[in-house]
mmCIF file of N, CA and C in Angstrom:
data_model
loop_
_atom_site.group_PDB
_atom_site.id
_atom_site.type_symbol
_atom_site.label_atom_id
_atom_site.label_comp_id
_atom_site.label_asym_id
_atom_site.label_seq_id
_atom_site.Cartn_x
_atom_site.Cartn_y
_atom_site.Cartn_z
ATOM 1 N N MET A 116 -36.261 90.531 147.458
ATOM 2 C CA MET A 116 -34.996 90.419 146.774
ATOM 3 C C MET A 116 -34.209 91.723 146.897
ATOM 4 N N ASP A 117 -34.883 92.846 146.945
ATOM 5 C CA ASP A 117 -34.204 94.123 147.110
ATOM 6 C C ASP A 117 -33.471 94.189 148.444
ATOM 7 N N VAL A 118 -34.048 93.569 149.460
ATOM 8 C CA VAL A 118 -33.427 93.569 150.785
ATOM 9 C C VAL A 118 -32.097 92.833 150.727
ATOM 10 N N LEU A 119 -32.068 91.690 150.044
ATOM 11 C CA LEU A 119 -30.820 90.935 149.927
ATOM 12 C C LEU A 119 -29.787 91.700 149.109
ATOM 13 N N SER A 120 -30.214 92.336 148.043
ATOM 14 C CA SER A 120 -29.287 93.129 147.225
ATOM 15 C C SER A 120 -28.699 94.276 148.032
ATOM 16 N N GLU A 121 -29.539 94.930 148.815
ATOM 17 C CA GLU A 121 -29.062 96.028 149.660
ATOM 18 C C GLU A 121 -28.109 95.517 150.733
ATOM 19 N N ALA A 122 -28.436 94.365 151.326
ATOM 20 C CA ALA A 122 -27.567 93.797 152.358
ATOM 21 C C ALA A 122 -26.222 93.408 151.763
ATOM 22 N N LEU A 123 -26.238 92.815 150.571
ATOM 23 C CA LEU A 123 -24.995 92.435 149.915
ATOM 24 C C LEU A 123 -24.168 93.672 149.570
ATOM 25 N N ALA A 124 -24.817 94.721 149.096
ATOM 26 C CA ALA A 124 -24.109 95.967 148.788
ATOM 27 C C ALA A 124 -23.493 96.560 150.048
ATOM 28 N N ARG A 125 -24.220 96.509 151.148
ATOM 29 C CA ARG A 125 -23.706 97.038 152.424
ATOM 30 C C ARG A 125 -22.508 96.220 152.900
ATOM 31 N N LEU A 126 -22.576 94.897 152.744
ATOM 32 C CA LEU A 126 -21.448 94.050 153.123
ATOM 33 C C LEU A 126 -20.213 94.381 152.290
ATOM 34 N N ARG A 127 -20.427 94.628 151.013
ATOM 35 C CA ARG A 127 -19.290 94.984 150.148
ATOM 36 C C ARG A 127 -18.688 96.321 150.564
ATOM 37 N N GLU A 128 -19.534 97.273 150.954
ATOM 38 C CA GLU A 128 -19.040 98.563 151.438
ATOM 39 C C GLU A 128 -18.203 98.379 152.700
ATOM 40 N N LEU A 129 -18.713 97.581 153.627
ATOM 41 C CA LEU A 129 -17.985 97.334 154.875
ATOM 42 C C LEU A 129 -16.666 96.632 154.601
ATOM 43 N N GLN A 130 -16.692 95.676 153.688
ATOM 44 C CA GLN A 130 -15.471 94.955 153.350
ATOM 45 C C GLN A 130 -14.456 95.908 152.732
ATOM 46 N N ALA A 131 -14.900 96.797 151.854
ATOM 47 C CA ALA A 131 -13.997 97.750 151.211
ATOM 48 C C ALA A 131 -13.377 98.700 152.234
ATOM 49 N N GLN A 132 -14.130 99.049 153.273
ATOM 50 C CA GLN A 132 -13.605 99.940 154.308
ATOM 51 C C GLN A 132 -12.513 99.258 155.120
ATOM 52 N N HIS A 133 -12.569 97.945 155.254
ATOM 53 C CA HIS A 133 -11.622 97.230 156.103
ATOM 54 C C HIS A 133 -10.458 96.631 155.329
ATOM 55 N N GLU A 134 -10.452 96.793 154.010
ATOM 56 C CA GLU A 134 -9.338 96.284 153.229
ATOM 57 C C GLU A 134 -8.179 97.260 153.334
ATOM 58 N N PRO A 135 -6.941 96.742 153.334
ATOM 59 C CA PRO A 135 -5.784 97.625 153.417
ATOM 60 C C PRO A 135 -5.716 98.551 152.205
ATOM 61 N N ALA A 136 -5.220 99.769 152.433
ATOM 62 C CA ALA A 136 -5.158 100.769 151.373
ATOM 63 C C ALA A 136 -4.124 100.403 150.316
ATOM 64 N N GLY A 137 -3.055 99.777 150.705
ATOM 65 C CA GLY A 137 -1.997 99.417 149.772
ATOM 66 C C GLY A 137 -1.649 97.955 149.906
ATOM 67 N N PRO A 138 -0.612 97.542 149.210
ATOM 68 C CA PRO A 138 -0.221 96.144 149.308
ATOM 69 C C PRO A 138 0.277 95.812 150.711
ATOM 70 N N VAL A 139 -0.063 94.639 151.161
ATOM 71 C CA VAL A 139 0.344 94.187 152.483
ATOM 72 C C VAL A 139 1.713 93.538 152.359
ATOM 73 N N GLN A 140 2.631 93.945 153.207
ATOM 74 C CA GLN A 140 3.963 93.361 153.186
ATOM 75 C C GLN A 140 4.033 92.291 154.256
ATOM 76 N N HIS A 141 4.393 91.098 153.826
ATOM 77 C CA HIS A 141 4.515 89.991 154.757
ATOM 78 C C HIS A 141 5.987 89.735 155.027
ATOM 79 N N GLU A 142 6.293 89.473 156.275
ATOM 80 C CA GLU A 142 7.657 89.135 156.616
ATOM 81 C C GLU A 142 7.900 87.686 156.236
ATOM 82 N N PRO A 143 9.100 87.363 155.791
ATOM 83 C CA PRO A 143 9.367 85.977 155.410
ATOM 84 C C PRO A 143 9.209 85.051 156.608
ATOM 85 N N THR A 144 8.670 83.879 156.332
ATOM 86 C CA THR A 144 8.510 82.906 157.405
ATOM 87 C C THR A 144 9.756 82.045 157.476
ATOM 88 N N GLY A 145 10.045 81.591 158.622
ATOM 89 C CA GLY A 145 11.215 80.756 158.833
ATOM 90 C C GLY A 145 11.364 80.496 160.313
ATOM 91 N N PRO A 146 12.469 79.901 160.678
ATOM 92 C CA PRO A 146 12.663 79.618 162.100
ATOM 93 C C PRO A 146 12.697 80.907 162.913
ATOM 94 N N VAL A 147 12.088 80.860 164.065
ATOM 95 C CA VAL A 147 12.060 82.012 164.958
ATOM 96 C C VAL A 147 13.332 82.008 165.788
ATOM 97 N N GLN A 148 14.006 83.141 165.812
ATOM 98 C CA GLN A 148 15.213 83.249 166.616
ATOM 99 C C GLN A 148 14.885 84.072 167.848
ATOM 100 N N HIS A 149 15.123 83.489 168.993
ATOM 101 C CA HIS A 149 14.830 84.165 170.251
ATOM 102 C C HIS A 149 16.079 84.873 170.746
ATOM 103 N N GLU A 150 15.846 86.026 171.369
ATOM 104 C CA GLU A 150 16.954 86.751 171.972
ATOM 105 C C GLU A 150 17.335 86.078 173.281
ATOM 106 N N PRO A 151 18.611 85.996 173.568
ATOM 107 C CA PRO A 151 19.012 85.436 174.858
ATOM 108 C C PRO A 151 18.444 86.277 175.997
ATOM 109 N N ALA A 152 18.119 85.619 177.087
ATOM 110 C CA ALA A 152 17.545 86.308 178.246
ATOM 111 C C ALA A 152 18.497 87.393 178.730
ATOM 112 N N GLY A 153 17.929 88.504 179.139
ATOM 113 C CA GLY A 153 18.728 89.580 179.701
ATOM 114 C C GLY A 153 19.131 90.637 178.688
ATOM 115 N N GLN A 154 18.964 90.362 177.393
ATOM 116 C CA GLN A 154 19.314 91.362 176.393
ATOM 117 C C GLN A 154 18.096 92.226 176.093
ATOM 118 N N ALA A 155 18.315 93.500 176.019
ATOM 119 C CA ALA A 155 17.225 94.431 175.723
ATOM 120 C C ALA A 155 16.990 94.483 174.218
ATOM 121 N N THR A 156 15.775 94.763 173.847
ATOM 122 C CA THR A 156 15.449 94.936 172.438
ATOM 123 C C THR A 156 16.096 96.227 171.958
ATOM 124 N N PRO A 157 16.783 96.198 170.813
ATOM 125 C CA PRO A 157 17.434 97.423 170.343
ATOM 126 C C PRO A 157 16.410 98.502 170.014
ATOM 127 N N LYS A 158 16.780 99.733 170.292
ATOM 128 C CA LYS A 158 15.899 100.863 170.001
ATOM 129 C C LYS A 158 15.984 101.166 168.504
ATOM 130 N N PRO A 159 14.906 101.742 167.938
ATOM 131 C CA PRO A 159 14.939 102.084 166.514
ATOM 132 C C PRO A 159 16.068 103.057 166.220
ATOM 133 N N THR A 160 16.713 102.853 165.084
ATOM 134 C CA THR A 160 17.798 103.749 164.709
ATOM 135 C C THR A 160 17.216 105.003 164.084
ATOM 136 N N PRO A 161 17.748 106.170 164.447
ATOM 137 C CA PRO A 161 17.206 107.408 163.887
ATOM 138 C C PRO A 161 17.575 107.555 162.414
ATOM 139 N N ASP A 162 16.716 108.191 161.679
ATOM 140 C CA ASP A 162 16.952 108.490 160.279
ATOM 141 C C ASP A 162 18.095 109.499 160.217
ATOM 142 N N ALA A 163 19.020 109.307 159.295
ATOM 143 C CA ALA A 163 20.192 110.175 159.204
ATOM 144 C C ALA A 163 19.815 111.626 158.900
ATOM 145 N N GLU A 164 18.774 111.831 158.103
ATOM 146 C CA GLU A 164 18.412 113.194 157.708
ATOM 147 C C GLU A 164 17.590 113.922 158.770
ATOM 148 N N THR A 165 16.623 113.242 159.356
ATOM 149 C CA THR A 165 15.701 113.926 160.270
ATOM 150 C C THR A 165 16.015 113.697 161.736
ATOM 151 N N GLY A 166 16.721 112.633 162.052
ATOM 152 C CA GLY A 166 16.998 112.317 163.447
ATOM 153 C C GLY A 166 15.828 111.657 164.154
ATOM 154 N N VAL A 167 14.738 111.416 163.406
ATOM 155 C CA VAL A 167 13.546 110.778 163.960
ATOM 156 C C VAL A 167 13.671 109.273 163.751
ATOM 157 N N PRO A 168 13.322 108.467 164.764
ATOM 158 C CA PRO A 168 13.408 107.014 164.580
ATOM 159 C C PRO A 168 12.574 106.548 163.388
ATOM 160 N N ARG A 169 13.163 105.644 162.599
ATOM 161 C CA ARG A 169 12.475 105.100 161.426
ATOM 162 C C ARG A 169 11.421 104.089 161.835
ATOM 163 N N ASP A 170 10.395 103.990 161.022
ATOM 164 C CA ASP A 170 9.334 103.007 161.229
ATOM 165 C C ASP A 170 9.912 101.619 160.970
ATOM 166 N N GLN A 171 9.744 100.727 161.916
ATOM 167 C CA GLN A 171 10.270 99.381 161.783
ATOM 168 C C GLN A 171 9.271 98.436 161.121
ATOM 169 N N GLY A 172 8.048 98.903 160.853
ATOM 170 C CA GLY A 172 7.074 98.092 160.144
ATOM 171 C C GLY A 172 6.368 97.059 160.990
ATOM 172 N N SER A 173 6.324 97.249 162.287
ATOM 173 C CA SER A 173 5.609 96.297 163.135
ATOM 174 C C SER A 173 4.699 97.050 164.098
ATOM 175 N N VAL A 174 3.671 96.352 164.530
ATOM 176 C CA VAL A 174 2.679 96.937 165.428
ATOM 177 C C VAL A 174 2.368 95.925 166.514
ATOM 178 N N ARG A 175 2.225 96.383 167.724
ATOM 179 C CA ARG A 175 1.801 95.499 168.815
ATOM 180 C C ARG A 175 0.299 95.628 168.976
ATOM 181 N N VAL A 176 -0.371 94.477 169.020
ATOM 182 C CA VAL A 176 -1.822 94.450 169.152
ATOM 183 C C VAL A 176 -2.174 93.470 170.258
ATOM 184 N N SER A 177 -3.126 93.855 171.076
ATOM 185 C CA SER A 177 -3.606 92.976 172.133
ATOM 186 C C SER A 177 -4.114 91.681 171.519
ATOM 187 N N LEU A 178 -3.786 90.566 172.139
ATOM 188 C CA LEU A 178 -4.224 89.263 171.646
ATOM 189 C C LEU A 178 -5.743 89.171 171.625
ATOM 190 N N THR A 179 -6.394 89.768 172.600
ATOM 191 C CA THR A 179 -7.860 89.764 172.646
ATOM 192 C C THR A 179 -8.437 90.518 171.459
ATOM 193 N N LYS A 180 -7.865 91.679 171.137
ATOM 194 C CA LYS A 180 -8.347 92.460 169.999
ATOM 195 C C LYS A 180 -8.111 91.714 168.688
ATOM 196 N N LEU A 181 -6.959 91.083 168.558
ATOM 197 C CA LEU A 181 -6.656 90.327 167.349
ATOM 198 C C LEU A 181 -7.616 89.158 167.184
ATOM 199 N N ASP A 182 -7.882 88.450 168.267
ATOM 200 C CA ASP A 182 -8.816 87.326 168.226
ATOM 201 C C ASP A 182 -10.212 87.795 167.829
ATOM 202 N N THR A 183 -10.653 88.909 168.409
ATOM 203 C CA THR A 183 -11.974 89.457 168.081
ATOM 204 C C THR A 183 -12.040 89.858 166.609
ATOM 205 N N LEU A 184 -11.003 90.516 166.115
ATOM 206 C CA LEU A 184 -10.970 90.940 164.717
ATOM 207 C C LEU A 184 -11.031 89.744 163.772
ATOM 208 N N LEU A 185 -10.258 88.711 164.067
ATOM 209 C CA LEU A 185 -10.269 87.521 163.217
ATOM 210 C C LEU A 185 -11.614 86.814 163.258
ATOM 211 N N THR A 186 -12.213 86.735 164.434
ATOM 212 C CA THR A 186 -13.527 86.102 164.563
ATOM 213 C C THR A 186 -14.568 86.868 163.760
ATOM 214 N N GLU A 187 -14.594 88.186 163.911
ATOM 215 C CA GLU A 187 -15.578 88.999 163.199
ATOM 216 C C GLU A 187 -15.358 88.977 161.694
ATOM 217 N N SER A 188 -14.103 88.968 161.258
ATOM 218 C CA SER A 188 -13.859 88.919 159.814
ATOM 219 C C SER A 188 -14.287 87.574 159.243
ATOM 220 N N GLY A 189 -14.105 86.504 160.007
ATOM 221 C CA GLY A 189 -14.579 85.196 159.569
ATOM 222 C C GLY A 189 -16.090 85.148 159.474
ATOM 223 N N GLU A 190 -16.754 85.711 160.473
ATOM 224 C CA GLU A 190 -18.218 85.749 160.459
ATOM 225 C C GLU A 190 -18.723 86.597 159.296
ATOM 226 N N LEU A 191 -18.050 87.690 159.007
ATOM 227 C CA LEU A 191 -18.431 88.545 157.884
ATOM 228 C C LEU A 191 -18.285 87.795 156.559
ATOM 229 N N ALA A 192 -17.201 87.059 156.411
ATOM 230 C CA ALA A 192 -16.988 86.300 155.178
ATOM 231 C C ALA A 192 -18.058 85.228 154.996
ATOM 232 N N VAL A 193 -18.389 84.513 156.071
ATOM 233 C CA VAL A 193 -19.420 83.475 156.000
ATOM 234 C C VAL A 193 -20.774 84.093 155.670
ATOM 235 N N THR A 194 -21.103 85.196 156.314
ATOM 236 C CA THR A 194 -22.382 85.865 156.062
ATOM 237 C C THR A 194 -22.460 86.353 154.622
ATOM 238 N N GLN A 195 -21.383 86.927 154.133
ATOM 239 C CA GLN A 195 -21.362 87.413 152.756
ATOM 240 C C GLN A 195 -21.559 86.252 151.780
ATOM 241 N N LEU A 196 -20.926 85.130 152.033
ATOM 242 C CA LEU A 196 -21.082 83.955 151.179
ATOM 243 C C LEU A 196 -22.518 83.449 151.200
ATOM 244 N N ARG A 197 -23.106 83.374 152.384
ATOM 245 C CA ARG A 197 -24.493 82.911 152.498
ATOM 246 C C ARG A 197 -25.458 83.839 151.764
ATOM 247 N N ILE A 198 -25.260 85.132 151.896
ATOM 248 C CA ILE A 198 -26.132 86.087 151.210
ATOM 249 C C ILE A 198 -25.973 85.956 149.698
ATOM 250 N N ALA A 199 -24.740 85.822 149.225
ATOM 251 C CA ALA A 199 -24.510 85.671 147.786
ATOM 252 C C ALA A 199 -25.165 84.393 147.264
ATOM 253 N N GLN A 200 -25.057 83.290 148.023
ATOM 254 C CA GLN A 200 -25.687 82.038 147.611
ATOM 255 C C GLN A 200 -27.203 82.177 147.590
ATOM 256 N N ARG A 201 -27.759 82.797 148.598
ATOM 257 C CA ARG A 201 -29.214 82.967 148.667
ATOM 258 C C ARG A 201 -29.699 83.870 147.531
ATOM 259 N N LEU A 202 -28.940 84.902 147.217
ATOM 260 C CA LEU A 202 -29.289 85.798 146.125
ATOM 261 C C LEU A 202 -29.304 85.041 144.797
ATOM 262 N N GLU A 203 -28.324 84.169 144.599
ATOM 263 C CA GLU A 203 -28.291 83.350 143.382
ATOM 264 C C GLU A 203 -29.481 82.401 143.323
ATOM 265 N N GLU A 204 -29.870 81.843 144.473
ATOM 266 C CA GLU A 204 -31.042 80.961 144.512
ATOM 267 C C GLU A 204 -32.296 81.718 144.101
ATOM 268 N N LEU A 205 -32.438 82.934 144.596
ATOM 269 C CA LEU A 205 -33.617 83.733 144.283
ATOM 270 C C LEU A 205 -33.630 84.176 142.819
ATOM 271 N N ARG A 206 -32.463 84.446 142.271
ATOM 272 C CA ARG A 206 -32.384 84.849 140.861
ATOM 273 C C ARG A 206 -32.592 83.656 139.933
ATOM 274 N N GLY A 207 -32.124 82.478 140.372
ATOM 275 C CA GLY A 207 -32.152 81.273 139.537
ATOM 276 C C GLY A 207 -33.495 80.721 139.382
#
């Protein structure tokens, strides 16, 4: 039983490391508007005070990396659930 408790504690530690530090901001969902072909994406506008381009709040991630991350997070969630259920069975 100690092994399961330790494994569950380790899973919680790993989960805490991968949780976002602050609130996650989601962009509103709605119809996607596509840019007409031939138009370039506008460059970030510089901050008036510093002259440095402002953060636009988006990140480009490889589709393969995103797929791997989602798969692993799903597997982690399932494993954590199974361990918690098994721990309850052993305690019960």
